[in-house]
């Protein structure tokens, strides 16, 4: 161990866990000895802790789990999970993860990224991984700021964000990550929050079970550069002062639960209603018969998109929960099937390939 | 082919030692296919063949214009050849623009076979002819055969239910039939080829075959052609041969490498001229466990390839200069993660979009130095189309054995050119498999077994590779500097210095065969005074130029660098044995600068960036002048000055825009 190193990064080989005949893996099996180096109060600690608790429960051995990250605070996470990992380059994590995943269907491949990494420099790779439906679990830590480079505004920052690179307020319109993912054709799109361990765990568990690309936006603040008020727990927790305003940030995000009507606020006084003529969503009365019953399995993503966009007009921020979860063959599956069907009689003979059909023999 | 053989009226078939033929036409006239088939026919009867396709970057430039002319030059011979020939002996021109664009390069006295169909006022105007060259006497220096090939082909296929325009398109096969007859080549292989190619379009298939046969019969039955020629088979070493293009050779070399390594091949690529064909070839080989992935961009292409390598594949990416620029950050990542990776750069004219379909060797410094940080990696270069196979195998061998990205340089000329390739027996191929780590390789301070991902093989300095799925060996790699042995993130100054030096030492220690010199006059020090050294596709022209110079009674040595990083260990001692080292390159002296840096020996450069390979005659002239410059001189300084002035004269005479570079002082310092 070096005095300046992050302690021992080598694999611990004793008691490999998680496959048949071995004991069930535990949190310890997924924990490296590396000192965790995030700021005190950062939500990344909570996500890491959730991952360490979640991974043993998925039934995938540590050695069959691969975590690939880009660059940024969030992207240090692989060093703290005792799986195979790659801390790659800025914005490109989905590309490396794609190369791992489509070649190795036996592996569970996760991508850890942030709003700068995934939405700015790596925007192209994110949308293509989603449209291909590569079997990746993409965790987008969205703290709406560049943390590791000390606080510049990001593509997720609100207009007017004051930062070192926007001292007079940023001019950029932000991305809505959920709407972006839906636009790219993502088959699983969810939003959760780092301060709600139970919601985070449930959302990541659902993402892990999805066969195909899963994009999970994890809403965060940055205690050092973008402090935001600690979020209330959502429906029912709001203070009386917000009773008059369904878009009040104090209210916390609206929660989406499959099969349940989308109602929120004190005494569920508000609900998301659909205009029968235009199909548009709006905030209405919680008791209205037109209140939408949430169904993430809706094939047409128009509904999920409208839900994501609602925040810009009628809600304080986009709802949390699973926006979309539909079944579609993953790129990995199609890639492997193509390989399998291309060689039904076994692998082609190299010499036959090299000789081809147009060769000739020069006699000795 | 000596020109004076052509005009004489023979009694029968005239035998030629070699001949250079160029097919030229509009981009839509099928000249690439025609040339390719002619080359395949020549190869099949045992000729040595070297080819030079030349086409515009636009898929279809305006028809009938000089900008839209596409050509395919072939050199066929009864002996070993390594270039597509300097000047055509025979030009087949399918329209006025093709004539105008190519006739000045035709050897005086050469043969022109012309399709007169487009020699109308409009056609001449599009080509920029103010006066009809068929009537103004400007073609008197050549043997002209002006034939309405389009009309003859259309008539020949009249029974095949084609639209008029489609019928006219068979003119390329008509021309191929005629030229095949002229050079005594059987056309049955091409008939077979057409059967397969147009299997789904019976009318088109039958028409093309009919046109091909009709062209042959036209030659046989008309008395317009006085001569029939024949090029006898070349004396190639025994074996099975096939006609091989450079891009295909590299693709097959990569497949063979994966086979010999016992790993699946995984290609991540993004389409780019002139490298796309490697992507196409590999994409068709799924049944050989070749996994091909067309990524969203150049960065994603290499990212996926690196991910594949991490997951236990032989990871490969293929691109050209602009794509290399985009990949450079990811290449640096592969360097620090020490993963095997083959990066193929099929060079084209640069900078920027440059000349996308033309050849150049101007990415050498990018390959050697084009990354941030100390990021050394091996660089090797293919020398000819058939050598693409061996080079790809060698690149993969080094990548796997040393756990490093390797850059394999090819170029547009190698990519599209073709030559006979002896198909290797599988037992001739090296075994390049490596052992993956499956067990812990150390114990920690309390005796527990651990895996140290940055422990090293003492001989090669390669680190152990453990792929995901291997129990007990889970570890993290990445772009942050890693602690020696453990692979933990480390900002320790001494460790960073150690790791940088270790990665450099690993690359410096790659086993590279010694530099060999070809000099019939004797070994270095007792043979010629002048050594000509090159890399990449200049190998062919340099070799033929040296043979020509020797045939004139002069002494010259030739050496070729396949490995450019690291360089052969004996390089400095070999170069030191020569009075003058001449480095012809299709750039402004990139290898010459590298050699100066690595050996302190200054060289004389001969450089051109015209997008075309060197002409043999041009190089032979330069070599001769360099040799004579030394013979004339009492001192090296004077010799160089003399060479400079002579070459300046040669440059002015040739009008090629080539330059000579040198530096007296450093050259002396290198003695």
Short mmCIF file of C-alpha atoms in Angstrom, two decimals, chain B residues 1-456:
data_model
loop_
_atom_site.label_atom_id
_atom_site.label_comp_id
_atom_site.label_asym_id
_atom_site.label_seq_id
_atom_site.Cartn_x
_atom_site.Cartn_y
_atom_site.Cartn_z
CA UNK B 1 6.64 -3.92 -72.54
CA UNK B 2 9.04 -2.32 -75.03
CA UNK B 3 6.87 -0.13 -77.17
CA UNK B 4 8.54 -1.10 -80.38
CA UNK B 5 7.04 -4.54 -80.03
CA UNK B 6 3.58 -3.16 -80.50
CA UNK B 7 3.58 -1.57 -83.93
CA UNK B 8 5.09 -4.54 -85.71
CA UNK B 9 2.68 -6.76 -87.48
CA UNK B 10 3.29 -10.23 -86.15
CA UNK B 11 2.69 -13.55 -87.74
CA UNK B 12 1.14 -14.96 -84.64
CA UNK B 13 1.08 -14.44 -80.94
CA UNK B 14 3.76 -12.14 -79.64
CA UNK B 15 5.25 -12.92 -76.30
CA UNK B 16 5.73 -10.05 -73.87
CA UNK B 17 7.69 -10.11 -70.63
CA UNK B 18 5.31 -7.65 -69.09
CA UNK B 19 2.63 -5.16 -70.01
CA UNK B 20 0.84 -2.30 -68.27
CA UNK B 21 -2.84 -1.83 -69.11
CA UNK B 22 -5.13 0.89 -67.86
CA UNK B 23 -8.92 0.75 -68.07
CA UNK B 24 -10.48 4.21 -67.74
CA UNK B 25 -14.05 5.41 -67.91
CA UNK B 26 -16.78 7.26 -66.13
CA UNK B 27 -17.35 6.45 -62.44
CA UNK B 28 -20.46 4.53 -63.44
CA UNK B 29 -18.82 2.56 -66.26
CA UNK B 30 -17.65 -0.33 -64.08
CA UNK B 31 -13.94 0.17 -64.64
CA UNK B 32 -12.97 -1.10 -61.17
CA UNK B 33 -14.80 -4.36 -61.82
CA UNK B 34 -13.32 -4.64 -65.31
CA UNK B 35 -9.79 -4.12 -64.04
CA UNK B 36 -10.31 -6.43 -61.12
CA UNK B 37 -11.54 -9.21 -63.42
CA UNK B 38 -8.68 -8.72 -65.87
CA UNK B 39 -6.24 -8.99 -62.96
CA UNK B 40 -7.94 -12.13 -61.69
CA UNK B 41 -7.75 -13.69 -65.16
CA UNK B 42 -4.06 -12.84 -65.46
CA UNK B 43 -3.36 -14.20 -62.00
CA UNK B 44 -5.24 -17.38 -62.79
CA UNK B 45 -3.01 -18.11 -65.79
CA UNK B 46 0.01 -17.62 -63.56
CA UNK B 47 1.14 -14.10 -64.36
CA UNK B 48 2.50 -11.95 -61.60
CA UNK B 49 0.08 -9.06 -61.24
CA UNK B 50 0.16 -5.71 -59.44
CA UNK B 51 -2.74 -3.32 -59.66
CA UNK B 52 -3.51 0.35 -59.02
CA UNK B 53 -7.15 1.37 -58.82
CA UNK B 54 -7.67 5.13 -58.94
CA UNK B 55 -11.08 6.67 -58.45
CA UNK B 56 -12.59 9.97 -57.37
CA UNK B 57 -13.88 10.63 -53.85
CA UNK B 58 -17.34 11.36 -55.20
CA UNK B 59 -19.49 8.30 -55.84
CA UNK B 60 -20.71 9.83 -59.10
CA UNK B 61 -19.06 13.06 -60.16
CA UNK B 62 -20.91 14.66 -63.12
CA UNK B 63 -20.88 12.05 -65.88
CA UNK B 64 -18.59 12.57 -68.79
CA UNK B 65 -16.31 15.00 -66.95
CA UNK B 66 -12.63 14.57 -66.18
CA UNK B 67 -13.47 14.83 -62.46
CA UNK B 68 -15.61 11.72 -62.76
CA UNK B 69 -13.00 9.51 -64.40
CA UNK B 70 -12.26 6.23 -62.65
CA UNK B 71 -9.37 4.05 -63.72
CA UNK B 72 -7.72 0.73 -62.94
CA UNK B 73 -4.14 0.03 -63.93
CA UNK B 74 -2.64 -3.44 -64.07
CA UNK B 75 0.90 -4.60 -64.50
CA UNK B 76 1.12 -8.23 -65.58
CA UNK B 77 4.40 -10.02 -66.03
CA UNK B 78 6.12 -13.34 -66.55
CA UNK B 79 8.45 -12.51 -63.66
CA UNK B 80 8.28 -11.21 -60.12
CA UNK B 81 6.98 -7.62 -60.01
CA UNK B 82 6.12 -5.39 -57.11
CA UNK B 83 4.61 -2.27 -58.69
CA UNK B 84 1.64 -1.51 -60.93
CA UNK B 85 3.97 -0.01 -63.55
CA UNK B 86 4.90 3.57 -64.28
CA UNK B 87 3.22 4.16 -67.64
CA UNK B 88 0.47 2.24 -69.37
CA UNK B 89 1.30 0.46 -72.62
CA UNK B 90 -2.38 0.06 -73.36
CA UNK B 91 -5.18 2.49 -72.52
CA UNK B 92 -8.81 1.49 -72.76
CA UNK B 93 -10.83 4.73 -72.66
CA UNK B 94 -14.60 4.53 -72.47
CA UNK B 95 -15.31 8.22 -73.12
CA UNK B 96 -13.56 11.49 -74.10
CA UNK B 97 -12.93 12.47 -70.48
CA UNK B 98 -11.19 9.15 -69.79
CA UNK B 99 -9.00 9.73 -72.83
CA UNK B 100 -8.17 13.26 -71.85
CA UNK B 101 -7.37 12.37 -68.24
CA UNK B 102 -5.08 9.47 -69.11
CA UNK B 103 -3.57 9.81 -72.57
CA UNK B 104 -0.65 11.96 -71.46
CA UNK B 105 0.57 9.14 -69.26
CA UNK B 106 0.41 6.56 -72.04
CA UNK B 107 3.77 5.39 -73.35
CA UNK B 108 4.52 6.89 -76.78
CA UNK B 109 3.58 4.30 -79.35
CA UNK B 110 1.18 2.66 -76.95
CA UNK B 111 -2.22 1.28 -77.83
CA UNK B 112 -5.48 3.17 -77.31
CA UNK B 113 -8.75 1.29 -77.47
CA UNK B 114 -11.48 3.91 -77.54
CA UNK B 115 -15.24 3.75 -77.24
CA UNK B 116 -16.35 6.34 -79.79
CA UNK B 117 -19.96 6.38 -78.64
CA UNK B 118 -19.59 9.49 -76.46
CA UNK B 119 -17.44 11.36 -78.97
CA UNK B 120 -20.27 13.73 -79.72
CA UNK B 121 -20.26 17.49 -79.48
CA UNK B 122 -21.74 17.25 -75.97
CA UNK B 123 -19.37 14.50 -74.86
CA UNK B 124 -16.31 16.37 -76.11
CA UNK B 125 -17.53 19.54 -74.48
CA UNK B 126 -18.05 17.84 -71.09
CA UNK B 127 -14.52 16.48 -71.28
CA UNK B 128 -13.16 19.91 -72.08
CA UNK B 129 -12.08 19.11 -75.66
CA UNK B 130 -12.46 22.05 -78.02
CA UNK B 131 -11.43 19.97 -80.97
CA UNK B 132 -12.16 16.29 -81.53
CA UNK B 133 -8.91 14.45 -80.70
CA UNK B 134 -9.92 11.73 -83.14
CA UNK B 135 -9.57 14.16 -86.04
CA UNK B 136 -7.00 16.73 -84.97
CA UNK B 137 -4.01 14.43 -85.24
CA UNK B 138 -3.14 14.65 -81.55
CA UNK B 139 -3.25 10.85 -81.20
CA UNK B 140 -0.88 10.13 -84.07
CA UNK B 141 1.87 9.00 -81.71
CA UNK B 142 -0.29 6.08 -80.61
CA UNK B 143 -1.90 3.04 -82.17
CA UNK B 144 -5.52 4.00 -82.09
CA UNK B 145 -8.42 1.57 -82.24
CA UNK B 146 -11.56 3.72 -82.28
CA UNK B 147 -14.59 1.45 -81.98
CA UNK B 148 -18.16 2.13 -80.93
CA UNK B 149 -18.05 -0.35 -78.06
CA UNK B 150 -21.36 0.87 -76.65
CA UNK B 151 -23.22 0.23 -79.90
CA UNK B 152 -21.56 -3.15 -80.41
CA UNK B 153 -22.30 -4.22 -76.84
CA UNK B 154 -25.90 -3.04 -77.08
CA UNK B 155 -26.38 -4.99 -80.28
CA UNK B 156 -24.82 -8.08 -78.73
CA UNK B 157 -27.30 -8.07 -75.86
CA UNK B 158 -30.36 -7.07 -77.88
CA UNK B 159 -32.06 -10.40 -77.13
CA UNK B 160 -31.89 -10.08 -73.36
CA UNK B 161 -34.86 -7.84 -72.56
CA UNK B 162 -32.78 -5.02 -71.14
CA UNK B 163 -33.68 -1.37 -71.27
CA UNK B 164 -31.53 0.59 -73.68
CA UNK B 165 -29.53 2.17 -70.88
CA UNK B 166 -28.91 -1.17 -69.15
CA UNK B 167 -27.88 -2.77 -72.42
CA UNK B 168 -25.32 0.00 -72.96
CA UNK B 169 -23.89 -0.67 -69.52
CA UNK B 170 -22.55 -4.02 -70.69
CA UNK B 171 -19.90 -2.16 -72.68
CA UNK B 172 -17.35 -2.73 -69.92
CA UNK B 173 -17.70 -6.49 -70.31
CA UNK B 174 -17.48 -6.10 -74.08
CA UNK B 175 -14.24 -4.18 -73.63
CA UNK B 176 -12.97 -6.78 -71.18
CA UNK B 177 -13.72 -9.54 -73.69
CA UNK B 178 -11.85 -7.69 -76.41
CA UNK B 179 -8.77 -6.95 -74.27
CA UNK B 180 -8.82 -10.51 -72.92
CA UNK B 181 -8.66 -11.79 -76.50
CA UNK B 182 -5.87 -9.36 -77.29
CA UNK B 183 -3.78 -10.73 -74.41
CA UNK B 184 -4.72 -14.38 -74.90
CA UNK B 185 -6.55 -14.65 -71.60
CA UNK B 186 -9.32 -17.22 -71.11
CA UNK B 187 -12.55 -15.58 -69.98
CA UNK B 188 -14.26 -18.62 -68.46
CA UNK B 189 -13.41 -17.55 -64.88
CA UNK B 190 -15.10 -14.24 -65.53
CA UNK B 191 -18.13 -15.97 -67.02
CA UNK B 192 -18.34 -17.98 -63.82
CA UNK B 193 -17.92 -14.82 -61.78
CA UNK B 194 -20.76 -13.10 -63.65
CA UNK B 195 -23.00 -16.13 -63.14
CA UNK B 196 -22.58 -15.80 -59.38
CA UNK B 197 -22.66 -12.03 -59.19
CA UNK B 198 -25.88 -11.67 -61.14
CA UNK B 199 -27.50 -14.92 -60.04
CA UNK B 200 -30.60 -13.07 -58.90
CA UNK B 201 -30.93 -11.12 -62.17
CA UNK B 202 -30.97 -13.69 -65.00
CA UNK B 203 -31.37 -11.09 -67.78
CA UNK B 204 -28.47 -8.97 -66.56
CA UNK B 205 -26.41 -12.10 -66.03
CA UNK B 206 -27.00 -13.41 -69.53
CA UNK B 207 -26.44 -10.00 -71.11
CA UNK B 208 -23.10 -9.43 -69.38
CA UNK B 209 -21.88 -12.88 -70.36
CA UNK B 210 -23.06 -12.29 -73.92
CA UNK B 211 -21.26 -8.95 -74.08
CA UNK B 212 -18.06 -10.48 -72.70
CA UNK B 213 -18.12 -13.24 -75.30
CA UNK B 214 -19.04 -10.82 -78.07
CA UNK B 215 -16.05 -8.63 -77.22
CA UNK B 216 -13.76 -11.62 -77.43
CA UNK B 217 -15.30 -12.71 -80.76
CA UNK B 218 -14.99 -9.18 -82.12
CA UNK B 219 -11.23 -9.38 -81.61
CA UNK B 220 -11.06 -12.84 -83.09
CA UNK B 221 -13.10 -12.12 -86.23
CA UNK B 222 -12.32 -8.56 -87.22
CA UNK B 223 -9.06 -7.75 -88.85
CA UNK B 224 -8.72 -4.46 -87.05
CA UNK B 225 -6.24 -5.88 -84.58
CA UNK B 226 -2.96 -6.93 -86.03
CA UNK B 227 -1.47 -8.35 -82.90
CA UNK B 228 -2.31 -10.86 -80.26
CA UNK B 229 -0.05 -10.85 -77.24
CA UNK B 230 0.76 -13.27 -74.54
CA UNK B 231 2.41 -12.94 -71.16
CA UNK B 232 3.66 -16.32 -69.99
CA UNK B 233 3.22 -17.48 -66.40
CA UNK B 234 5.69 -16.15 -63.87
CA UNK B 235 7.91 -18.58 -62.03
CA UNK B 236 6.27 -18.32 -58.63
CA UNK B 237 7.26 -20.68 -55.81
CA UNK B 238 5.01 -23.75 -55.70
CA UNK B 239 1.80 -23.48 -53.76
CA UNK B 240 -1.82 -22.47 -53.87
CA UNK B 241 -2.30 -18.86 -54.90
CA UNK B 242 -5.07 -16.36 -55.07
CA UNK B 243 -5.47 -12.76 -56.13
CA UNK B 244 -5.33 -10.69 -52.92
CA UNK B 245 -6.22 -7.08 -52.22
CA UNK B 246 -4.59 -5.31 -49.31
CA UNK B 247 -7.77 -4.68 -47.34
CA UNK B 248 -8.84 -8.28 -47.74
CA UNK B 249 -5.36 -9.47 -46.82
CA UNK B 250 -5.52 -7.54 -43.55
CA UNK B 251 -9.02 -8.86 -42.83
CA UNK B 252 -7.89 -12.44 -43.42
CA UNK B 253 -4.72 -11.88 -41.41
CA UNK B 254 -6.85 -10.78 -38.47
CA UNK B 255 -9.10 -13.82 -38.82
CA UNK B 256 -6.05 -16.07 -38.95
CA UNK B 257 -4.58 -14.29 -35.92
CA UNK B 258 -7.72 -14.91 -33.86
CA UNK B 259 -7.67 -18.54 -35.01
CA UNK B 260 -4.03 -18.94 -34.04
CA UNK B 261 -4.67 -17.26 -30.70
CA UNK B 262 -7.73 -19.40 -29.97
CA UNK B 263 -9.82 -16.29 -29.33
CA UNK B 264 -12.87 -14.87 -31.06
CA UNK B 265 -12.14 -11.83 -33.22
CA UNK B 266 -14.11 -8.71 -32.32
CA UNK B 267 -14.06 -5.72 -34.65
CA UNK B 268 -15.41 -2.32 -33.65
CA UNK B 269 -15.40 -0.02 -36.66
CA UNK B 270 -16.96 3.05 -38.20
CA UNK B 271 -17.13 3.42 -41.99
CA UNK B 272 -14.29 5.46 -43.49
CA UNK B 273 -12.53 5.44 -46.84
CA UNK B 274 -10.30 3.61 -47.63
CA UNK B 275 -10.66 1.27 -44.64
CA UNK B 276 -14.35 0.34 -44.85
CA UNK B 277 -13.64 -2.71 -46.95
CA UNK B 278 -11.96 -4.38 -43.98
CA UNK B 279 -15.20 -3.82 -42.04
CA UNK B 280 -17.15 -5.28 -44.97
CA UNK B 281 -14.92 -8.33 -45.28
CA UNK B 282 -15.03 -9.12 -41.57
CA UNK B 283 -18.76 -8.50 -41.33
CA UNK B 284 -19.29 -11.30 -43.82
CA UNK B 285 -17.32 -13.82 -41.76
CA UNK B 286 -19.70 -14.45 -38.88
CA UNK B 287 -19.42 -18.16 -39.51
CA UNK B 288 -15.71 -17.97 -38.62
CA UNK B 289 -16.61 -16.56 -35.19
CA UNK B 290 -15.79 -13.06 -36.35
CA UNK B 291 -17.85 -10.55 -34.42
CA UNK B 292 -18.25 -7.25 -36.20
CA UNK B 293 -19.83 -4.17 -34.69
CA UNK B 294 -20.51 -0.98 -36.62
CA UNK B 295 -20.36 1.72 -33.98
CA UNK B 296 -21.88 5.20 -33.86
CA UNK B 297 -18.52 6.90 -34.30
CA UNK B 298 -14.78 6.30 -34.35
CA UNK B 299 -14.47 6.68 -30.58
CA UNK B 300 -17.25 4.18 -29.92
CA UNK B 301 -15.60 1.81 -32.40
CA UNK B 302 -12.35 1.66 -30.46
CA UNK B 303 -14.20 1.79 -27.15
CA UNK B 304 -16.14 -1.34 -28.05
CA UNK B 305 -12.95 -3.02 -29.29
CA UNK B 306 -11.20 -2.27 -25.98
CA UNK B 307 -14.25 -3.56 -24.11
CA UNK B 308 -14.05 -6.70 -26.24
CA UNK B 309 -10.37 -7.13 -25.36
CA UNK B 310 -11.15 -6.73 -21.66
CA UNK B 311 -13.81 -9.43 -22.08
CA UNK B 312 -11.39 -11.89 -23.70
CA UNK B 313 -11.77 -11.22 -27.42
CA UNK B 314 -9.02 -10.27 -29.86
CA UNK B 315 -10.13 -6.64 -30.10
CA UNK B 316 -9.56 -4.82 -33.38
CA UNK B 317 -10.49 -1.45 -34.81
CA UNK B 318 -9.94 -0.28 -38.38
CA UNK B 319 -9.87 3.28 -39.63
CA UNK B 320 -8.04 5.98 -41.57
CA UNK B 321 -6.31 9.21 -40.50
CA UNK B 322 -9.30 11.30 -39.39
CA UNK B 323 -10.58 8.36 -37.37
CA UNK B 324 -7.17 7.85 -35.81
CA UNK B 325 -7.27 11.42 -34.56
CA UNK B 326 -10.59 10.73 -32.86
CA UNK B 327 -9.37 7.49 -31.33
CA UNK B 328 -6.21 8.86 -29.80
CA UNK B 329 -7.57 9.34 -26.26
CA UNK B 330 -8.90 5.79 -26.19
CA UNK B 331 -5.58 4.47 -27.52
CA UNK B 332 -3.89 6.14 -24.55
CA UNK B 333 -6.36 4.37 -22.27
CA UNK B 334 -5.48 1.02 -23.84
CA UNK B 335 -1.80 1.85 -23.31
CA UNK B 336 -2.21 2.50 -19.58
CA UNK B 337 -4.65 -0.39 -19.07
CA UNK B 338 -2.20 -2.62 -20.99
CA UNK B 339 -4.82 -4.47 -22.98
CA UNK B 340 -4.15 -6.18 -26.34
CA UNK B 341 -5.64 -4.28 -29.26
CA UNK B 342 -4.92 -4.05 -33.00
CA UNK B 343 -5.53 -0.65 -34.55
CA UNK B 344 -5.37 -0.61 -38.34
CA UNK B 345 -4.87 2.75 -40.05
CA UNK B 346 -5.35 2.58 -43.80
CA UNK B 347 -3.71 5.90 -44.59
CA UNK B 348 -5.04 8.37 -47.13
CA UNK B 349 -4.04 11.88 -48.17
CA UNK B 350 -4.33 14.40 -45.33
CA UNK B 351 -4.60 16.60 -43.37
CA UNK B 352 -8.28 16.70 -42.54
CA UNK B 353 -10.48 15.13 -45.20
CA UNK B 354 -7.58 15.63 -47.61
CA UNK B 355 -7.59 13.14 -50.47
CA UNK B 356 -9.87 10.36 -49.19
CA UNK B 357 -9.30 7.97 -52.08
CA UNK B 358 -5.60 8.62 -52.68
CA UNK B 359 -2.55 7.18 -50.98
CA UNK B 360 -0.07 8.81 -48.63
CA UNK B 361 2.26 7.84 -45.76
CA UNK B 362 1.71 10.92 -43.69
CA UNK B 363 0.28 9.38 -40.51
CA UNK B 364 3.55 7.85 -39.33
CA UNK B 365 4.33 10.52 -36.77
CA UNK B 366 0.72 10.44 -35.60
CA UNK B 367 1.08 6.69 -35.02
CA UNK B 368 4.40 7.06 -33.22
CA UNK B 369 3.76 10.15 -31.17
CA UNK B 370 0.11 11.18 -31.53
CA UNK B 371 -1.04 10.76 -27.95
CA UNK B 372 -0.86 12.84 -24.80
CA UNK B 373 1.41 11.69 -22.02
CA UNK B 374 4.14 9.11 -22.39
CA UNK B 375 2.13 6.58 -24.36
CA UNK B 376 4.47 4.27 -26.28
CA UNK B 377 3.13 1.50 -28.48
CA UNK B 378 4.45 -0.73 -31.26
CA UNK B 379 3.97 0.44 -34.84
CA UNK B 380 4.32 -1.84 -37.84
CA UNK B 381 3.53 -1.32 -41.51
CA UNK B 382 2.38 -3.55 -44.36
CA UNK B 383 4.52 -3.30 -47.48
CA UNK B 384 2.21 -4.70 -50.18
CA UNK B 385 -1.32 -6.05 -50.65
CA UNK B 386 -0.31 -9.66 -50.00
CA UNK B 387 1.77 -8.57 -47.00
CA UNK B 388 -1.40 -7.28 -45.33
CA UNK B 389 -2.02 -10.84 -44.14
CA UNK B 390 1.36 -11.35 -42.50
CA UNK B 391 1.41 -7.85 -41.05
CA UNK B 392 -1.97 -8.26 -39.39
CA UNK B 393 -0.85 -11.57 -37.89
CA UNK B 394 2.34 -9.92 -36.61
CA UNK B 395 0.41 -6.98 -35.14
CA UNK B 396 -1.87 -9.35 -33.27
CA UNK B 397 1.09 -11.43 -32.06
CA UNK B 398 2.74 -8.39 -30.50
CA UNK B 399 -0.53 -7.04 -29.09
CA UNK B 400 -1.29 -10.31 -27.30
CA UNK B 401 2.21 -11.19 -26.15
CA UNK B 402 2.89 -7.74 -24.70
CA UNK B 403 -0.68 -6.72 -23.72
CA UNK B 404 -0.49 -3.53 -25.70
CA UNK B 405 -2.32 -1.69 -28.45
CA UNK B 406 -0.42 -2.03 -31.74
CA UNK B 407 -0.86 0.27 -34.71
CA UNK B 408 -0.72 -1.41 -38.11
CA UNK B 409 -0.24 1.09 -40.92
CA UNK B 410 -1.47 0.35 -44.40
CA UNK B 411 -2.37 2.84 -47.09
CA UNK B 412 -4.85 3.39 -49.87
CA UNK B 413 -2.54 1.92 -52.49
CA UNK B 414 -2.07 -1.31 -50.53
CA UNK B 415 -5.77 -1.33 -49.60
CA UNK B 416 -7.04 -1.31 -53.17
CA UNK B 417 -4.08 -2.79 -54.99
CA UNK B 418 -3.82 -6.51 -55.50
CA UNK B 419 -1.25 -9.18 -56.29
CA UNK B 420 -0.94 -12.96 -56.19
CA UNK B 421 -0.77 -14.28 -52.64
CA UNK B 422 0.42 -17.72 -51.72
CA UNK B 423 -2.16 -19.21 -49.39
CA UNK B 424 -0.30 -20.47 -46.31
CA UNK B 425 -0.77 -23.92 -44.90
CA UNK B 426 -2.20 -23.63 -41.42
CA UNK B 427 0.83 -25.30 -39.87
CA UNK B 428 3.00 -22.51 -41.29
CA UNK B 429 1.18 -19.95 -39.17
CA UNK B 430 2.63 -19.06 -35.76
CA UNK B 431 0.80 -19.95 -32.59
CA UNK B 432 0.13 -16.61 -30.93
CA UNK B 433 -2.12 -17.77 -28.10
CA UNK B 434 -1.55 -16.45 -24.61
CA UNK B 435 -2.36 -17.88 -21.20
CA UNK B 436 -5.05 -16.00 -19.35
CA UNK B 437 -4.70 -15.77 -15.58
CA UNK B 438 -6.96 -18.21 -13.74
CA UNK B 439 -5.36 -18.30 -10.29
CA UNK B 440 -4.11 -15.75 -7.76
CA UNK B 441 -0.45 -14.89 -8.38
CA UNK B 442 0.60 -13.70 -4.92
CA UNK B 443 -0.31 -13.70 -1.25
CA UNK B 444 -1.05 -10.68 0.90
CA UNK B 445 0.66 -9.85 4.20
CA UNK B 446 -1.51 -12.29 6.14
CA UNK B 447 -1.07 -15.08 3.65
CA UNK B 448 -4.30 -14.84 1.70
CA UNK B 449 -3.97 -15.49 -2.03
CA UNK B 450 -4.42 -12.34 -4.09
CA UNK B 451 -4.32 -11.38 -7.75
CA UNK B 452 -1.86 -8.67 -8.70
CA UNK B 453 -3.00 -7.36 -12.11
CA UNK B 454 0.19 -5.32 -12.55
CA UNK B 455 2.72 -7.98 -11.67
CA UNK B 456 4.89 -8.63 -14.74
#
